[in-house]
PDB file of C-alpha atoms and ligand atoms in Angstrom:
ATOM      1  CA  UNK A   1     208.190 113.014 126.012  1.00 93.00           C
ATOM      2  CA  UNK A   2     209.964 112.204 122.782  1.00 97.00           C
ATOM      3  CA  UNK A   3     209.227 109.813 119.899  1.00 98.00           C
ATOM      4  CA  UNK A   4     211.644 107.829 117.764  1.00 98.00           C
ATOM      5  CA  UNK A   5     211.423 105.438 114.825  1.00 98.00           C
ATOM      6  CA  UNK A   6     212.776 101.933 115.322  1.00 98.00           C
ATOM      7  CA  UNK A   7     213.066  99.142 112.762  1.00 98.00           C
ATOM      8  CA  UNK A   8     213.718  95.488 113.439  1.00 99.00           C
ATOM      9  CA  UNK A   9     215.843  94.616 110.417  1.00 98.00           C
ATOM     10  CA  UNK A  10     215.437  91.505 108.221  1.00 98.00           C
ATOM     11  CA  UNK A  11     217.943  89.474 110.300  1.00 98.00           C
ATOM     12  CA  UNK A  12     215.883  90.087 113.450  1.00 98.00           C
ATOM     13  CA  UNK A  13     212.561  89.216 111.837  1.00 98.00           C
ATOM     14  CA  UNK A  14     214.022  86.122 110.171  1.00 98.00           C
ATOM     15  CA  UNK A  15     215.365  84.792 113.484  1.00 98.00           C
ATOM     16  CA  UNK A  16     211.998  85.346 115.207  1.00 98.00           C
ATOM     17  CA  UNK A  17     213.367  88.054 117.523  1.00 98.00           C
ATOM     18  CA  UNK A  18     210.479  90.546 117.212  1.00 98.00           C
ATOM     19  CA  UNK A  19     209.066  89.852 120.671  1.00 98.00           C
ATOM     20  CA  UNK A  20     212.457  89.733 122.390  1.00 98.00           C
ATOM     21  CA  UNK A  21     213.537  93.057 120.875  1.00 98.00           C
ATOM     22  CA  UNK A  22     210.282  94.821 121.753  1.00 98.00           C
ATOM     23  CA  UNK A  23     210.453  93.401 125.304  1.00 98.00           C
ATOM     24  CA  UNK A  24     213.873  94.945 125.822  1.00 98.00           C
ATOM     25  CA  UNK A  25     212.565  98.368 124.830  1.00 98.00           C
ATOM     26  CA  UNK A  26     209.476  97.964 127.033  1.00 98.00           C
ATOM     27  CA  UNK A  27     211.550  96.804 130.016  1.00 98.00           C
ATOM     28  CA  UNK A  28     213.510 100.041 129.648  1.00 97.00           C
ATOM     29  CA  UNK A  29     210.391 102.170 130.004  1.00 97.00           C
ATOM     30  CA  UNK A  30     209.657 102.888 126.346  1.00 98.00           C
ATOM     31  CA  UNK A  31     206.104 102.537 125.053  1.00 97.00           C
ATOM     32  CA  UNK A  32     204.860 101.452 121.621  1.00 97.00           C
ATOM     33  CA  UNK A  33     202.896 104.229 119.901  1.00 96.00           C
ATOM     34  CA  UNK A  34     202.640 102.531 116.478  1.00 97.00           C
ATOM     35  CA  UNK A  35     203.753  99.193 115.051  1.00 97.00           C
ATOM     36  CA  UNK A  36     203.723  97.405 111.675  1.00 98.00           C
ATOM     37  CA  UNK A  37     205.371  94.530 109.850  1.00 98.00           C
ATOM     38  CA  UNK A  38     206.179  95.426 106.262  1.00 98.00           C
ATOM     39  CA  UNK A  39     208.727  94.956 103.510  1.00 98.00           C
ATOM     40  CA  UNK A  40     210.687  97.756 101.887  1.00 98.00           C
ATOM     41  CA  UNK A  41     211.199  97.813  98.137  1.00 98.00           C
ATOM     42  CA  UNK A  42     214.721  98.664  96.980  1.00 98.00           C
ATOM     43  CA  UNK A  43     213.439 102.155  96.074  1.00 98.00           C
ATOM     44  CA  UNK A  44     211.893 102.631  99.525  1.00 98.00           C
ATOM     45  CA  UNK A  45     215.105 101.464 101.237  1.00 98.00           C
ATOM     46  CA  UNK A  46     217.108 103.931  99.112  1.00 98.00           C
ATOM     47  CA  UNK A  47     214.718 106.728 100.059  1.00 98.00           C
ATOM     48  CA  UNK A  48     214.807 105.846 103.768  1.00 98.00           C
ATOM     49  CA  UNK A  49     218.630 105.827 103.836  1.00 98.00           C
ATOM     50  CA  UNK A  50     219.079 108.742 101.395  1.00 97.00           C
ATOM     51  CA  UNK A  51     221.430 110.539 103.847  1.00 95.00           C
ATOM     52  CA  UNK A  52     223.916 107.699 103.287  1.00 97.00           C
ATOM     53  CA  UNK A  53     223.768 107.830  99.479  1.00 97.00           C
ATOM     54  CA  UNK A  54     227.437 108.784  99.110  1.00 98.00           C
ATOM     55  CA  UNK A  55     228.659 106.098 101.516  1.00 97.00           C
ATOM     56  CA  UNK A  56     230.324 102.971 100.122  1.00 97.00           C
ATOM     57  CA  UNK A  57     227.834 100.728 101.922  1.00 97.00           C
ATOM     58  CA  UNK A  58     224.678 102.395 100.484  1.00 98.00           C
ATOM     59  CA  UNK A  59     224.016  99.806  97.749  1.00 98.00           C
ATOM     60  CA  UNK A  60     224.654  96.850  99.987  1.00 98.00           C
ATOM     61  CA  UNK A  61     222.650  98.347 102.885  1.00 98.00           C
ATOM     62  CA  UNK A  62     219.618  99.067 100.697  1.00 98.00           C
ATOM     63  CA  UNK A  63     219.818  95.605  99.070  1.00 98.00           C
ATOM     64  CA  UNK A  64     219.881  94.074 102.534  1.00 98.00           C
ATOM     65  CA  UNK A  65     217.074  96.227 103.959  1.00 98.00           C
ATOM     66  CA  UNK A  66     214.828  95.241 101.045  1.00 98.00           C
ATOM     67  CA  UNK A  67     215.761  91.536 101.243  1.00 98.00           C
ATOM     68  CA  UNK A  68     213.028  90.505 103.698  1.00 98.00           C
ATOM     69  CA  UNK A  69     210.317  91.739 106.051  1.00 98.00           C
ATOM     70  CA  UNK A  70     211.034  94.324 108.703  1.00 98.00           C
ATOM     71  CA  UNK A  71     209.067  95.636 111.678  1.00 98.00           C
ATOM     72  CA  UNK A  72     208.724  99.406 112.026  1.00 98.00           C
ATOM     73  CA  UNK A  73     207.578 101.042 115.235  1.00 98.00           C
ATOM     74  CA  UNK A  74     207.365 104.378 116.961  1.00 98.00           C
ATOM     75  CA  UNK A  75     208.525 104.329 120.571  1.00 98.00           C
ATOM     76  CA  UNK A  76     207.801 107.059 123.084  1.00 97.00           C
ATOM     77  CA  UNK A  77     209.500 107.982 126.337  1.00 97.00           C
ATOM     78  CA  UNK A  78     211.697 110.527 128.040  1.00 97.00           C
ATOM     79  CA  UNK A  79     214.785 111.097 125.866  1.00 98.00           C
ATOM     80  CA  UNK A  80     213.540 108.250 123.662  1.00 98.00           C
ATOM     81  CA  UNK A  81     216.027 108.918 120.844  1.00 98.00           C
ATOM     82  CA  UNK A  82     219.125 108.729 123.058  1.00 98.00           C
ATOM     83  CA  UNK A  83     217.683 105.961 125.202  1.00 98.00           C
ATOM     84  CA  UNK A  84     216.928 103.753 122.188  1.00 98.00           C
ATOM     85  CA  UNK A  85     220.430 104.281 120.832  1.00 98.00           C
ATOM     86  CA  UNK A  86     221.928 103.251 124.179  1.00 98.00           C
ATOM     87  CA  UNK A  87     219.731 100.156 124.364  1.00 98.00           C
ATOM     88  CA  UNK A  88     220.658  99.206 120.758  1.00 98.00           C
ATOM     89  CA  UNK A  89     224.430  99.598 121.293  1.00 98.00           C
ATOM     90  CA  UNK A  90     227.159 100.467 118.789  1.00 98.00           C
ATOM     91  CA  UNK A  91     226.557 100.002 115.029  1.00 98.00           C
ATOM     92  CA  UNK A  92     229.168  97.239 114.964  1.00 98.00           C
ATOM     93  CA  UNK A  93     227.975  94.412 117.256  1.00 98.00           C
ATOM     94  CA  UNK A  94     231.640  93.628 118.034  1.00 98.00           C
ATOM     95  CA  UNK A  95     231.932  97.058 119.659  1.00 98.00           C
ATOM     96  CA  UNK A  96     228.527  97.047 121.375  1.00 98.00           C
ATOM     97  CA  UNK A  97     228.365  96.959 125.184  1.00 98.00           C
ATOM     98  CA  UNK A  98     227.168  93.888 127.085  1.00 97.00           C
ATOM     99  CA  UNK A  99     223.402  93.689 127.364  1.00 96.00           C
ATOM    100  CA  UNK A 100     222.673  95.856 124.326  1.00 98.00           C
ATOM    101  CA  UNK A 101     220.439  94.492 121.542  1.00 98.00           C
ATOM    102  CA  UNK A 102     223.242  94.525 118.973  1.00 98.00           C
ATOM    103  CA  UNK A 103     225.630  92.757 121.381  1.00 98.00           C
ATOM    104  CA  UNK A 104     222.971  90.140 122.113  1.00 98.00           C
ATOM    105  CA  UNK A 105     221.680  89.581 118.584  1.00 98.00           C
ATOM    106  CA  UNK A 106     223.705  91.542 115.976  1.00 98.00           C
ATOM    107  CA  UNK A 107     225.660  89.574 113.375  1.00 98.00           C
ATOM    108  CA  UNK A 108     227.727  92.299 111.702  1.00 98.00           C
ATOM    109  CA  UNK A 109     227.592  96.030 110.910  1.00 97.00           C
ATOM    110  CA  UNK A 110     224.874  95.516 108.323  1.00 98.00           C
ATOM    111  CA  UNK A 111     222.899  92.712 109.945  1.00 98.00           C
ATOM    112  CA  UNK A 112     222.783  94.541 113.257  1.00 98.00           C
ATOM    113  CA  UNK A 113     219.148  93.678 114.051  1.00 98.00           C
ATOM    114  CA  UNK A 114     217.809  97.169 114.801  1.00 98.00           C
ATOM    115  CA  UNK A 115     217.748 100.736 113.536  1.00 98.00           C
ATOM    116  CA  UNK A 116     216.858 103.788 115.618  1.00 98.00           C
ATOM    117  CA  UNK A 117     216.600 107.450 114.599  1.00 98.00           C
ATOM    118  CA  UNK A 118     219.864 109.265 115.352  1.00 97.00           C
ATOM    119  CA  UNK A 119     218.432 112.756 116.049  1.00 98.00           C
ATOM    120  CA  UNK A 120     215.126 114.631 116.413  1.00 98.00           C
ATOM    121  CA  UNK A 121     215.496 115.766 112.779  1.00 98.00           C
ATOM    122  CA  UNK A 122     215.855 112.141 111.626  1.00 98.00           C
ATOM    123  CA  UNK A 123     212.903 111.025 113.776  1.00 98.00           C
ATOM    124  CA  UNK A 124     210.760 113.784 112.246  1.00 98.00           C
ATOM    125  CA  UNK A 125     211.500 112.384 108.779  1.00 98.00           C
ATOM    126  CA  UNK A 126     211.520 108.674 109.628  1.00 98.00           C
ATOM    127  CA  UNK A 127     208.233 108.499 111.591  1.00 98.00           C
ATOM    128  CA  UNK A 128     206.085 109.864 108.701  1.00 98.00           C
ATOM    129  CA  UNK A 129     207.977 107.561 106.301  1.00 98.00           C
ATOM    130  CA  UNK A 130     206.077 104.638 107.873  1.00 98.00           C
ATOM    131  CA  UNK A 131     203.107 106.083 109.746  1.00 98.00           C
ATOM    132  CA  UNK A 132     200.390 108.628 109.098  1.00 97.00           C
ATOM    133  CA  UNK A 133     199.227 110.896 111.901  1.00 92.00           C
ATOM    134  CA  UNK A 134     196.115 108.794 112.649  1.00 93.00           C
ATOM    135  CA  UNK A 135     198.254 105.667 113.193  1.00 94.00           C
ATOM    136  CA  UNK A 136     200.206 107.305 116.013  1.00 94.00           C
ATOM    137  CA  UNK A 137     198.198 106.370 119.061  1.00 83.00           C
ATOM    138  CA  UNK A 138     198.998 108.422 122.145  1.00 76.00           C
ATOM    139  CA  UNK A 139     200.173 106.365 125.092  1.00 67.00           C
ATOM    140  CA  UNK A 140     197.589 107.740 127.549  1.00 66.00           C
TER     141      UNK A 140
HETATM  142  P1  CMP B   1     221.446 102.088 110.829  1.00 95.48           P
HETATM  143  O1  CMP B   1     221.236 102.612 112.200  1.00 95.48           O
HETATM  144  O2  CMP B   1     220.325 101.348 110.201  1.00 95.48           O
HETATM  145  O3  CMP B   1     221.897 103.272 109.852  1.00 95.48           O
HETATM  146  C1  CMP B   1     222.723 103.082 108.728  1.00 95.48           C
HETATM  147  C2  CMP B   1     223.185 101.677 108.614  1.00 95.48           C
HETATM  148  O4  CMP B   1     224.214 101.420 107.704  1.00 95.48           O
HETATM  149  C3  CMP B   1     223.733 101.225 109.942  1.00 95.48           C
HETATM  150  O5  CMP B   1     222.695 101.091 110.874  1.00 95.48           O
HETATM  151  C4  CMP B   1     224.442  99.936 109.548  1.00 95.48           C
HETATM  152  O6  CMP B   1     223.641  98.780 109.694  1.00 95.48           O
HETATM  153  C5  CMP B   1     224.716 100.130 108.059  1.00 95.48           C
HETATM  154  N1  CMP B   1     226.120  99.982 107.731  1.00 95.48           N
HETATM  155  C6  CMP B   1     226.615  99.049 106.899  1.00 95.48           C
HETATM  156  N2  CMP B   1     227.928  99.184 106.785  1.00 95.48           N
HETATM  157  C7  CMP B   1     228.298 100.217 107.575  1.00 95.48           C
HETATM  158  C8  CMP B   1     229.528 100.836 107.875  1.00 95.48           C
HETATM  159  N3  CMP B   1     230.683 100.420 107.333  1.00 95.48           N
HETATM  160  N4  CMP B   1     229.519 101.887 108.723  1.00 95.48           N
HETATM  161  C9  CMP B   1     228.357 102.327 109.275  1.00 95.48           C
HETATM  162  N5  CMP B   1     227.151 101.771 109.026  1.00 95.48           N
HETATM  163  C10 CMP B   1     227.130 100.729 108.172  1.00 95.48           C
END
């Protein structure tokens, strides 16, 4: 079993897609271990995306991610990290496969509705960013 951190980005929360997005993950066998609606400050968004600090889109991305509420969750399942990334689809919704969350709901590369950890190392940093140990409730 593996755990991964998922965020529903401001465009998903604003368009009332929280339930639809979570349903897609659940229908694919993933289980919710922890869940919260919150809002990132600009400083928190910069800290969360620190690995991208040299990228040209860092300022815009962190402005956007702090522009409205998000939903953060920890999902658990076999190969959860890879599975979530497949279910989300490519970063650019235009390139995402049919049936993926970003193909269904993504607007552009920035407003692409969901984030998922890209590796076990990222998940190990991103899960504690939002949740303390006692908030991670084992599935069984
Ligand atoms: P996410 O999985 O949240 O991780 C980094 C984010 O940067 C990515 O999804 C995109 O939403 C965002 N982003 C914005 N512009 C770009 C870009 N040109 N290339 C890659 N990612 C981008």
